[in-house]
mmCIF file of C-alpha atoms and ligand atoms in Angstrom:
data_model
loop_
_atom_site.group_PDB
_atom_site.id
_atom_site.type_symbol
_atom_site.label_atom_id
_atom_site.label_comp_id
_atom_site.label_asym_id
_atom_site.label_seq_id
_atom_site.Cartn_x
_atom_site.Cartn_y
_atom_site.Cartn_z
ATOM 1 C CA MET A 1 26.370 77.390 87.947
ATOM 2 C CA SER A 2 27.547 73.683 87.962
ATOM 3 C CA ALA A 3 29.982 74.541 84.970
ATOM 4 C CA ASP A 4 31.717 77.055 87.430
ATOM 5 C CA PHE A 5 32.369 74.276 90.152
ATOM 6 C CA ALA A 6 33.546 72.494 87.249
ATOM 7 C CA SER A 7 36.149 75.089 85.626
ATOM 8 C CA SER A 8 37.660 75.416 89.217
ATOM 9 C CA ALA A 9 40.384 72.751 90.416
ATOM 10 C CA ALA A 10 40.995 74.286 93.301
ATOM 11 C CA GLY A 11 37.304 73.174 94.580
ATOM 12 C CA SER A 12 35.912 76.747 95.853
ATOM 13 C CA THR A 13 33.018 73.639 96.788
ATOM 14 C CA SER A 14 32.982 71.255 100.306
ATOM 15 C CA ALA A 15 31.658 68.673 98.144
ATOM 16 C CA PRO A 16 33.186 65.599 96.282
ATOM 17 C CA ARG A 17 33.453 65.902 92.380
ATOM 18 C CA LEU A 18 33.390 62.635 90.939
ATOM 19 C CA ILE A 19 35.360 63.420 87.362
ATOM 20 C CA ILE A 20 34.992 61.290 84.546
ATOM 21 C CA ASP A 21 37.593 61.189 81.254
ATOM 22 C CA ARG A 22 35.163 59.941 77.753
ATOM 23 C CA ASP A 23 38.395 60.987 76.016
ATOM 24 C CA ALA A 24 39.941 57.767 77.906
ATOM 25 C CA LEU A 25 36.609 55.550 78.560
ATOM 26 C CA ALA A 26 37.496 56.315 73.894
ATOM 27 C CA ARG A 27 40.609 55.422 74.342
ATOM 28 C CA ASN A 28 40.008 51.832 76.045
ATOM 29 C CA TYR A 29 37.049 51.461 73.641
ATOM 30 C CA ALA A 30 39.516 51.141 70.767
ATOM 31 C CA ARG A 31 42.224 49.001 72.562
ATOM 32 C CA LEU A 32 39.291 46.600 72.745
ATOM 33 C CA VAL A 33 38.586 46.825 69.574
ATOM 34 C CA GLU A 34 42.107 46.134 68.212
ATOM 35 C CA ARG A 35 42.147 43.382 70.407
ATOM 36 C CA ALA A 36 39.040 41.483 68.965
ATOM 37 C CA ALA A 37 39.127 42.551 65.704
ATOM 38 C CA PRO A 38 37.738 41.204 63.186
ATOM 39 C CA ALA A 39 34.924 40.726 66.271
ATOM 40 C CA GLN A 40 32.289 43.356 66.522
ATOM 41 C CA VAL A 41 32.992 45.043 70.391
ATOM 42 C CA ALA A 42 30.006 45.663 71.859
ATOM 43 C CA ALA A 43 29.528 47.936 75.566
ATOM 44 C CA VAL A 44 28.263 46.316 78.671
ATOM 45 C CA VAL A 45 26.575 49.655 80.007
ATOM 46 C CA LYS A 46 24.558 47.529 82.846
ATOM 47 C CA ALA A 47 23.693 49.418 86.305
ATOM 48 C CA ASP A 48 24.788 52.889 85.048
ATOM 49 C CA ALA A 49 27.079 52.278 83.290
ATOM 50 C CA TYR A 50 29.338 50.536 86.249
ATOM 51 C CA GLY A 51 27.671 54.091 87.819
ATOM 52 C CA LEU A 52 29.669 56.518 85.772
ATOM 53 C CA GLY A 53 26.494 57.588 83.704
ATOM 54 C CA ALA A 54 24.976 55.199 81.163
ATOM 55 C CA ALA A 55 23.120 58.747 79.346
ATOM 56 C CA ALA A 56 27.003 60.612 79.565
ATOM 57 C CA ILE A 57 29.369 57.920 78.032
ATOM 58 C CA ALA A 58 27.046 55.797 75.882
ATOM 59 C CA PRO A 59 26.435 58.510 72.910
ATOM 60 C CA ARG A 60 30.198 58.536 72.834
ATOM 61 C CA LEU A 61 31.012 55.305 72.405
ATOM 62 C CA ALA A 62 27.958 55.001 69.196
ATOM 63 C CA ARG A 63 30.221 57.568 68.292
ATOM 64 C CA GLU A 64 33.607 55.473 68.171
ATOM 65 C CA GLY A 65 31.489 53.023 66.679
ATOM 66 C CA CYS A 66 29.707 50.725 69.068
ATOM 67 C CA ARG A 67 26.772 49.550 67.323
ATOM 68 C CA ALA A 68 25.265 47.542 70.888
ATOM 69 C CA PHE A 69 24.941 47.280 73.569
ATOM 70 C CA PHE A 70 23.939 45.444 77.037
ATOM 71 C CA VAL A 71 21.922 46.637 79.980
ATOM 72 C CA ALA A 72 20.507 44.276 83.264
ATOM 73 C CA THR A 73 16.722 45.443 82.803
ATOM 74 C CA ALA A 74 14.335 46.826 80.440
ATOM 75 C CA GLU A 75 14.190 49.587 82.315
ATOM 76 C CA GLU A 76 18.088 50.768 81.941
ATOM 77 C CA GLY A 77 17.118 49.403 78.009
ATOM 78 C CA ALA A 78 14.297 51.929 77.727
ATOM 79 C CA ASN A 79 16.498 54.978 79.243
ATOM 80 C CA LEU A 80 19.519 54.161 77.490
ATOM 81 C CA ARG A 81 17.415 54.512 74.453
ATOM 82 C CA ALA A 82 16.267 57.561 75.015
ATOM 83 C CA ALA A 83 19.896 59.028 75.624
ATOM 84 C CA ILE A 84 21.722 57.140 72.289
ATOM 85 C CA GLY A 85 19.094 57.152 69.884
ATOM 86 C CA HIS A 86 20.596 55.901 67.126
ATOM 87 C CA ARG A 87 17.852 53.649 65.637
ATOM 88 C CA GLU A 88 20.304 51.010 64.529
ATOM 89 C CA ALA A 89 22.072 50.229 67.863
ATOM 90 C CA GLU A 90 21.142 47.040 69.272
ATOM 91 C CA ILE A 91 20.189 47.550 72.929
ATOM 92 C CA PHE A 92 20.441 43.518 74.321
ATOM 93 C CA VAL A 93 19.014 43.088 78.175
ATOM 94 C CA PHE A 94 20.517 40.219 80.355
ATOM 95 C CA ASN A 95 17.264 39.409 82.689
ATOM 96 C CA GLY A 96 15.717 38.304 80.139
ATOM 97 C CA TYR A 97 12.126 38.799 78.731
ATOM 98 C CA MET A 98 9.727 39.176 81.781
ATOM 99 C CA PRO A 99 5.858 39.537 81.020
ATOM 100 C CA GLY A 100 5.608 42.873 83.119
ATOM 101 C CA ASP A 101 7.966 44.345 81.052
ATOM 102 C CA ALA A 102 6.737 43.355 77.118
ATOM 103 C CA ALA A 103 5.628 46.777 76.164
ATOM 104 C CA LEU A 104 9.195 48.225 76.215
ATOM 105 C CA TYR A 105 10.591 45.940 73.970
ATOM 106 C CA PRO A 106 9.130 47.252 70.627
ATOM 107 C CA GLU A 107 8.585 50.637 72.369
ATOM 108 C CA HIS A 108 12.590 51.156 72.651
ATOM 109 C CA ARG A 109 13.633 48.810 69.985
ATOM 110 C CA LEU A 110 15.406 45.972 72.864
ATOM 111 C CA THR A 111 16.958 42.816 72.071
ATOM 112 C CA ALA A 112 15.043 40.555 74.313
ATOM 113 C CA ILE A 113 17.744 37.811 75.609
ATOM 114 C CA LEU A 114 16.097 34.570 75.820
ATOM 115 C CA ASN A 115 17.522 32.957 79.110
ATOM 116 C CA ASP A 116 14.989 29.917 79.736
ATOM 117 C CA PRO A 117 12.448 27.649 77.132
ATOM 118 C CA ASP A 118 9.759 29.492 78.651
ATOM 119 C CA GLN A 119 10.934 32.758 77.486
ATOM 120 C CA LEU A 120 11.468 31.476 74.459
ATOM 121 C CA GLU A 121 7.476 30.493 74.178
ATOM 122 C CA LEU A 122 6.431 33.310 75.685
ATOM 123 C CA PHE A 123 8.649 35.816 73.283
ATOM 124 C CA ALA A 124 7.545 33.654 70.279
ATOM 125 C CA ALA A 125 3.784 34.017 70.858
ATOM 126 C CA GLU A 126 4.068 37.903 71.922
ATOM 127 C CA GLN A 127 6.195 39.513 69.919
ATOM 128 C CA THR A 128 7.950 39.940 66.326
ATOM 129 C CA GLY A 129 11.107 42.277 67.256
ATOM 130 C CA PRO A 130 14.511 40.876 67.552
ATOM 131 C CA CYS A 131 16.258 38.473 70.186
ATOM 132 C CA ALA A 132 18.818 36.247 71.924
ATOM 133 C CA ILE A 133 19.280 33.307 72.700
ATOM 134 C CA HIS A 134 21.747 32.501 76.126
ATOM 135 C CA VAL A 135 23.195 29.407 76.925
ATOM 136 C CA ASP A 136 24.638 28.429 79.804
ATOM 137 C CA SER A 137 28.036 26.746 79.285
ATOM 138 C CA GLY A 138 28.719 26.421 83.074
ATOM 139 C CA ILE A 139 28.237 29.790 84.968
ATOM 140 C CA ASN A 140 25.058 28.579 86.254
ATOM 141 C CA ARG A 141 23.334 31.662 86.350
ATOM 142 C CA LEU A 142 21.382 32.488 83.599
ATOM 143 C CA GLY A 143 20.805 30.855 80.674
ATOM 144 C CA PHE A 144 19.455 27.394 78.334
ATOM 145 C CA SER A 145 21.225 23.947 79.896
ATOM 146 C CA THR A 146 22.363 21.673 77.164
ATOM 147 C CA ALA A 147 19.507 19.464 77.360
ATOM 148 C CA GLN A 148 17.296 22.685 76.683
ATOM 149 C CA VAL A 149 19.402 23.333 73.908
ATOM 150 C CA GLU A 150 18.497 19.923 72.548
ATOM 151 C CA ALA A 151 14.879 19.716 73.116
ATOM 152 C CA LEU A 152 15.117 23.788 71.010
ATOM 153 C CA ALA A 153 17.095 22.197 68.376
ATOM 154 C CA ALA A 154 14.470 19.622 67.580
ATOM 155 C CA ARG A 155 11.721 22.833 67.724
ATOM 156 C CA ALA A 156 12.340 24.031 63.675
ATOM 157 C CA ASP A 157 8.448 25.368 64.085
ATOM 158 C CA LEU A 158 9.386 27.782 66.706
ATOM 159 C CA LEU A 159 13.190 28.462 65.817
ATOM 160 C CA GLU A 160 11.692 29.983 62.353
ATOM 161 C CA ARG A 161 9.631 31.899 63.762
ATOM 162 C CA LEU A 162 12.245 34.171 66.205
ATOM 163 C CA ASP A 163 14.406 36.987 64.697
ATOM 164 C CA LEU A 164 17.384 35.840 66.137
ATOM 165 C CA ARG A 165 20.397 37.718 66.273
ATOM 166 C CA LEU A 166 22.620 36.383 68.749
ATOM 167 C CA VAL A 167 23.667 33.191 70.815
ATOM 168 C CA LEU A 168 25.819 34.250 74.005
ATOM 169 C CA SER A 169 27.089 32.451 76.791
ATOM 170 C CA HIS A 170 28.680 34.113 79.964
ATOM 171 C CA LEU A 171 32.360 32.666 81.413
ATOM 172 C CA ALA A 172 32.970 32.209 85.069
ATOM 173 C CA CYS A 173 36.693 31.899 85.558
ATOM 174 C CA ALA A 174 37.822 34.866 83.001
ATOM 175 C CA ASP A 175 39.419 36.444 85.257
ATOM 176 C CA GLU A 176 41.823 33.845 85.976
ATOM 177 C CA PRO A 177 43.214 33.236 82.480
ATOM 178 C CA ASP A 178 44.474 30.039 83.311
ATOM 179 C CA HIS A 179 42.010 28.781 84.593
ATOM 180 C CA PRO A 180 40.640 25.459 82.850
ATOM 181 C CA MET A 181 37.447 26.387 83.153
ATOM 182 C CA ASN A 182 37.499 29.182 79.941
ATOM 183 C CA ARG A 183 38.650 26.135 77.979
ATOM 184 C CA GLU A 184 35.689 24.015 79.141
ATOM 185 C CA GLN A 185 32.895 26.942 78.770
ATOM 186 C CA LEU A 186 34.118 28.021 74.856
ATOM 187 C CA SER A 187 33.679 24.145 73.697
ATOM 188 C CA ARG A 188 30.334 23.688 75.547
ATOM 189 C CA PHE A 189 29.398 27.165 73.813
ATOM 190 C CA THR A 190 30.065 26.359 70.712
ATOM 191 C CA ALA A 191 28.826 22.875 70.567
ATOM 192 C CA ALA A 192 25.682 23.753 71.740
ATOM 193 C CA ALA A 193 25.281 27.119 69.677
ATOM 194 C CA GLY A 194 25.915 24.958 66.610
ATOM 195 C CA ARG A 195 22.564 23.157 67.260
ATOM 196 C CA LEU A 196 21.039 26.664 66.781
ATOM 197 C CA PRO A 197 20.462 28.386 63.616
ATOM 198 C CA ALA A 198 23.458 30.454 62.197
ATOM 199 C CA THR A 199 23.858 33.985 63.768
ATOM 200 C CA ARG A 200 26.889 35.920 65.053
ATOM 201 C CA LEU A 201 28.167 34.586 68.539
ATOM 202 C CA SER A 202 29.162 36.009 71.765
ATOM 203 C CA LEU A 203 30.756 34.657 74.934
ATOM 204 C CA ALA A 204 33.812 37.065 76.585
ATOM 205 C CA ASN A 205 33.763 39.634 78.933
ATOM 206 C CA THR A 206 36.619 41.982 79.160
ATOM 207 C CA GLY A 207 38.528 39.180 80.460
ATOM 208 C CA GLY A 208 37.357 36.846 77.429
ATOM 209 C CA VAL A 209 38.796 39.394 75.267
ATOM 210 C CA LEU A 210 42.495 39.107 76.801
ATOM 211 C CA LEU A 211 42.108 35.711 77.218
ATOM 212 C CA GLY A 212 43.240 35.676 73.009
ATOM 213 C CA ALA A 213 41.833 34.881 69.392
ATOM 214 C CA ASP A 214 39.552 31.643 70.479
ATOM 215 C CA TYR A 215 37.395 33.528 72.544
ATOM 216 C CA HIS A 216 36.661 36.605 70.564
ATOM 217 C CA LEU A 217 33.821 34.690 68.225
ATOM 218 C CA ASP A 218 31.182 37.417 66.140
ATOM 219 C CA MET A 219 31.379 39.849 69.224
ATOM 220 C CA ALA A 220 32.437 41.157 72.123
ATOM 221 C CA ARG A 221 30.787 42.497 75.405
ATOM 222 C CA PRO A 222 33.291 43.738 77.860
ATOM 223 C CA GLY A 223 32.588 45.984 80.673
ATOM 224 C CA ILE A 224 35.502 47.080 83.047
ATOM 225 C CA GLY A 225 38.032 47.650 81.076
ATOM 226 C CA LEU A 226 36.162 50.338 79.042
ATOM 227 C CA TYR A 227 35.906 51.718 82.859
ATOM 228 C CA GLY A 228 39.327 51.150 83.388
ATOM 229 C CA GLY A 229 39.076 48.626 85.753
ATOM 230 C CA SER A 230 40.734 45.416 85.856
ATOM 231 C CA PRO A 231 38.879 41.865 84.805
ATOM 232 C CA PHE A 232 41.722 40.368 86.461
ATOM 233 C CA ALA A 233 42.126 39.103 89.718
ATOM 234 C CA GLU A 234 46.143 40.066 89.860
ATOM 235 C CA ALA A 235 47.334 39.987 86.058
ATOM 236 C CA ASP A 236 48.326 43.412 84.388
ATOM 237 C CA HIS A 237 45.398 44.836 82.191
ATOM 238 C CA PRO A 238 46.246 47.602 79.414
ATOM 239 C CA PHE A 239 43.418 49.920 80.536
ATOM 240 C CA GLU A 240 43.825 54.119 81.387
ATOM 241 C CA PRO A 241 41.806 55.092 84.443
ATOM 242 C CA VAL A 242 38.836 56.740 83.715
ATOM 243 C CA VAL A 243 37.423 57.183 87.151
ATOM 244 C CA ARG A 244 38.625 59.687 89.459
ATOM 245 C CA VAL A 245 37.459 61.619 92.305
ATOM 246 C CA GLU A 246 38.350 64.762 93.873
ATOM 247 C CA ALA A 247 37.820 65.924 97.434
ATOM 248 C CA PRO A 248 38.636 68.949 98.780
ATOM 249 C CA VAL A 249 40.878 69.267 101.833
ATOM 250 C CA LEU A 250 38.602 71.133 104.151
ATOM 251 C CA GLN A 251 41.148 71.696 107.357
ATOM 252 C CA VAL A 252 45.062 70.866 107.907
ATOM 253 C CA ARG A 253 46.155 70.194 111.619
ATOM 254 C CA ALA A 254 49.372 69.463 113.124
ATOM 255 C CA LEU A 255 49.680 65.985 115.047
ATOM 256 C CA GLU A 256 51.564 65.897 118.254
ATOM 257 C CA PRO A 257 52.740 62.348 119.191
ATOM 258 C CA GLY A 258 50.147 60.864 120.974
ATOM 259 C CA ASP A 259 46.976 62.341 119.383
ATOM 260 C CA ALA A 260 44.780 60.016 118.059
ATOM 261 C CA VAL A 261 42.559 60.489 114.706
ATOM 262 C CA GLY A 262 39.480 59.423 114.157
ATOM 263 C CA TYR A 263 36.204 57.262 115.733
ATOM 264 C CA GLY A 264 37.743 54.513 117.854
ATOM 265 C CA ALA A 265 40.895 56.513 117.864
ATOM 266 C CA THR A 266 42.315 53.664 116.241
ATOM 267 C CA TYR A 267 45.836 55.645 114.446
ATOM 268 C CA VAL A 268 47.979 57.317 117.370
ATOM 269 C CA ALA A 269 50.784 59.905 115.498
ATOM 270 C CA ASP A 270 54.569 58.379 116.311
ATOM 271 C CA ARG A 271 54.978 61.349 115.983
ATOM 272 C CA GLN A 272 54.815 65.237 114.483
ATOM 273 C CA ARG A 273 52.196 64.702 111.724
ATOM 274 C CA SER A 274 50.374 66.995 108.960
ATOM 275 C CA ALA A 275 46.850 65.531 108.731
ATOM 276 C CA ALA A 276 44.467 66.624 106.063
ATOM 277 C CA THR A 277 40.683 66.265 106.861
ATOM 278 C CA VAL A 278 39.236 65.890 103.396
ATOM 279 C CA ALA A 279 35.828 65.910 102.150
ATOM 280 C CA LEU A 280 34.822 62.126 101.402
ATOM 281 C CA GLY A 281 33.742 59.293 103.332
ATOM 282 C CA TYR A 282 32.146 55.620 103.125
ATOM 283 C CA ALA A 283 28.405 57.631 101.881
ATOM 284 C CA ASP A 284 30.389 58.232 99.043
ATOM 285 C CA GLY A 285 31.752 54.562 98.459
ATOM 286 C CA LEU A 286 34.792 54.766 99.813
ATOM 287 C CA PRO A 287 34.808 51.475 101.831
ATOM 288 C CA ARG A 288 35.682 51.858 105.668
ATOM 289 C CA ALA A 289 36.945 48.860 105.255
ATOM 290 C CA VAL A 290 39.785 50.390 103.602
ATOM 291 C CA GLY A 291 40.986 51.625 106.917
ATOM 292 C CA GLY A 292 44.207 51.995 107.431
ATOM 293 C CA SER A 293 46.013 50.655 104.032
ATOM 294 C CA GLY A 294 43.872 53.151 101.868
ATOM 295 C CA TYR A 295 45.972 56.287 100.999
ATOM 296 C CA GLY A 296 44.390 59.022 98.806
ATOM 297 C CA ARG A 297 46.889 61.020 96.960
ATOM 298 C CA ILE A 298 48.045 64.939 96.966
ATOM 299 C CA ALA A 299 49.419 66.257 93.671
ATOM 300 C CA GLY A 300 50.603 62.932 92.675
ATOM 301 C CA ARG A 301 51.647 61.500 95.516
ATOM 302 C CA LYS A 302 50.187 59.193 98.591
ATOM 303 C CA ALA A 303 48.927 60.339 101.232
ATOM 304 C CA PRO A 304 47.778 57.466 103.455
ATOM 305 C CA VAL A 305 44.191 57.193 105.088
ATOM 306 C CA LEU A 306 44.747 57.915 109.163
ATOM 307 C CA GLY A 307 42.610 56.220 111.174
ATOM 308 C CA ARG A 308 39.088 54.907 110.701
ATOM 309 C CA ILE A 309 37.047 56.620 106.820
ATOM 310 C CA SER A 310 33.532 58.497 108.422
ATOM 311 C CA MET A 311 30.860 59.089 106.735
ATOM 312 C CA ASP A 312 31.924 62.108 105.120
ATOM 313 C CA LEU A 313 35.185 62.638 105.727
ATOM 314 C CA THR A 314 38.738 61.339 105.571
ATOM 315 C CA VAL A 315 41.499 61.557 107.349
ATOM 316 C CA LEU A 316 45.224 62.102 105.411
ATOM 317 C CA ASP A 317 48.422 61.768 106.472
ATOM 318 C CA VAL A 318 50.025 65.121 104.259
ATOM 319 C CA THR A 319 53.624 64.837 106.652
ATOM 320 C CA GLY A 320 55.616 66.384 103.751
ATOM 321 C CA LEU A 321 53.328 67.626 101.719
ATOM 322 C CA GLU A 322 52.092 70.524 103.265
ATOM 323 C CA ALA A 323 52.298 72.750 100.595
ATOM 324 C CA ASP A 324 50.025 71.328 98.480
ATOM 325 C CA ALA A 325 47.473 70.144 101.219
ATOM 326 C CA ALA A 326 45.812 73.711 102.173
ATOM 327 C CA PRO A 327 42.592 73.779 102.318
ATOM 328 C CA GLY A 328 40.610 73.346 99.403
ATOM 329 C CA SER A 329 43.257 71.566 97.365
ATOM 330 C CA PRO A 330 42.410 68.869 96.160
ATOM 331 C CA ALA A 331 42.862 65.082 97.154
ATOM 332 C CA VAL A 332 42.548 63.020 94.702
ATOM 333 C CA PHE A 333 41.338 59.128 95.070
ATOM 334 C CA LEU A 334 41.026 56.287 92.571
ATOM 335 C CA GLY A 335 42.240 56.730 89.368
ATOM 336 C CA GLU A 336 45.529 54.831 88.851
ATOM 337 C CA ASP A 337 44.452 53.395 92.388
ATOM 338 C CA LEU A 338 40.942 51.903 91.663
ATOM 339 C CA ASP A 339 42.544 48.136 91.862
ATOM 340 C CA ALA A 340 44.798 48.709 94.611
ATOM 341 C CA ILE A 341 42.031 50.817 97.151
ATOM 342 C CA ALA A 342 39.803 47.950 96.029
ATOM 343 C CA ARG A 343 41.792 45.363 97.432
ATOM 344 C CA ALA A 344 42.812 46.867 99.974
ATOM 345 C CA ALA A 345 39.204 47.112 100.873
ATOM 346 C CA GLY A 346 38.816 42.909 100.173
ATOM 347 C CA THR A 347 36.666 43.739 96.800
ATOM 348 C CA ILE A 348 37.396 44.315 93.089
ATOM 349 C CA GLY A 349 36.802 47.806 91.315
ATOM 350 C CA TYR A 350 33.339 46.541 89.871
ATOM 351 C CA GLU A 351 31.940 46.759 93.226
ATOM 352 C CA LEU A 352 33.834 50.198 94.231
ATOM 353 C CA LEU A 353 32.718 51.795 91.070
ATOM 354 C CA THR A 354 28.791 50.496 91.015
ATOM 355 C CA ARG A 355 29.129 52.068 94.647
ATOM 356 C CA LEU A 356 30.110 55.698 94.126
ATOM 357 C CA GLY A 357 27.423 57.300 96.176
ATOM 358 C CA ALA A 358 24.826 60.020 94.914
ATOM 359 C CA ARG A 359 26.323 63.227 96.308
ATOM 360 C CA PHE A 360 29.165 63.431 94.100
ATOM 361 C CA GLN A 361 29.247 66.713 91.317
ATOM 362 C CA ARG A 362 29.389 64.425 88.053
ATOM 363 C CA VAL A 363 31.856 66.620 85.485
ATOM 364 C CA TYR A 364 32.032 64.714 82.431
ATOM 365 C CA GLU A 365 35.672 65.746 80.568
ATOM 366 C CA GLY A 366 35.686 65.083 76.909
ATOM 367 C CA ALA A 367 33.215 65.387 74.377
ATOM 368 C CA ALA A 368 29.403 63.901 75.116
HETATM 369 C C1 LIG B 1 28.411 42.033 83.188
HETATM 370 C C2 LIG B 1 28.710 40.807 82.275
HETATM 371 C C3 LIG B 1 29.338 41.329 81.376
HETATM 372 C C4 LIG B 1 30.410 42.173 81.531
HETATM 373 O O1 LIG B 1 31.843 41.898 82.359
HETATM 374 P P1 LIG B 1 33.123 42.676 82.593
HETATM 375 O O2 LIG B 1 34.082 41.519 82.858
HETATM 376 O O3 LIG B 1 32.561 44.005 82.755
HETATM 377 O O4 LIG B 1 33.849 43.290 81.087
HETATM 378 C C5 LIG B 1 29.555 40.631 79.744
HETATM 379 N N1 LIG B 1 28.628 39.596 80.213
HETATM 380 C C6 LIG B 1 27.754 39.525 80.973
HETATM 381 C C7 LIG B 1 26.952 38.617 80.907
HETATM 382 C C8 LIG B 1 27.525 40.331 82.238
HETATM 383 O O5 LIG B 1 26.715 39.782 83.126
#
């Protein structure tokens, strides 16, 4: 029974566990609510809540007062609606109103995001439900251009048929607080939104919330901060870890000077060392690129990766940590080290989380 696995911290299994702390998630949500007040704080739960499992975490966010969610696709929206129920909670679909998804909107009470004039015309012809308009303010990914907003502003006939709930835009450089593009996008966005019927405005992702009150407008849309990752390339952030991996030690061996470890024999022991082989590899999402600069933790202390990470296994230097590194003991990854491990692999916490593998036993702590 999986509950038995969940209760044995020493790990009687040879599989790694992915542990998601819903109380920490709730505290991160509260931090964002406090920062963004009086703006509403929605939750971005696209890509299965950045790999954490949208069905297992969104109901908790709803209980914490979250009444708006953002997903990438209509299919994600349909699954989310089944998980949260909550008739009054809004579910917005970032990727836009595509013809093949038309039936999903009324059926699952999704809110369409209209990303260009063709989507808007089609939606107005086919649907009567709630919608949002996405305005591009400089990232040039999705959304109406400035000229398209101007043209739409002149179409009172079309606009009055829409049940418009939100106008949004997205920041390109919120991870760099001092980047001049942040201010430029804010002013371009508010100017464009001023041409459209009055409704709620939303610009800020997690980084945008931390940029300050000017960026909060009516609704903030954080993702990564909820999940304990850094929205910034460098600066500190106020969020606590939500996700940790516990991988059991499978074997411990004594290395003599000159002994090599792993594929390619890239690590060679300089002296006697203790090496623990743990059940976690790149198939689980620990990037191979982390290589020699990565580490796990044994009883809270850093244990450097020795040699290359393999598909299912990683070898850690547990010299001096032998008492806590017996077979079955957990080696911990991510947690407080999420961003450091991402940097060591040349990526960001967002990518690390969304690439966590399918093999984990997923364990949810805290109330649903
Ligand atoms: C993913 C996404 C967000 C959330 O961004 P974070 O940096 O994770 O807070 C917000 N808005 C849009 C349009 C997004 O694509």
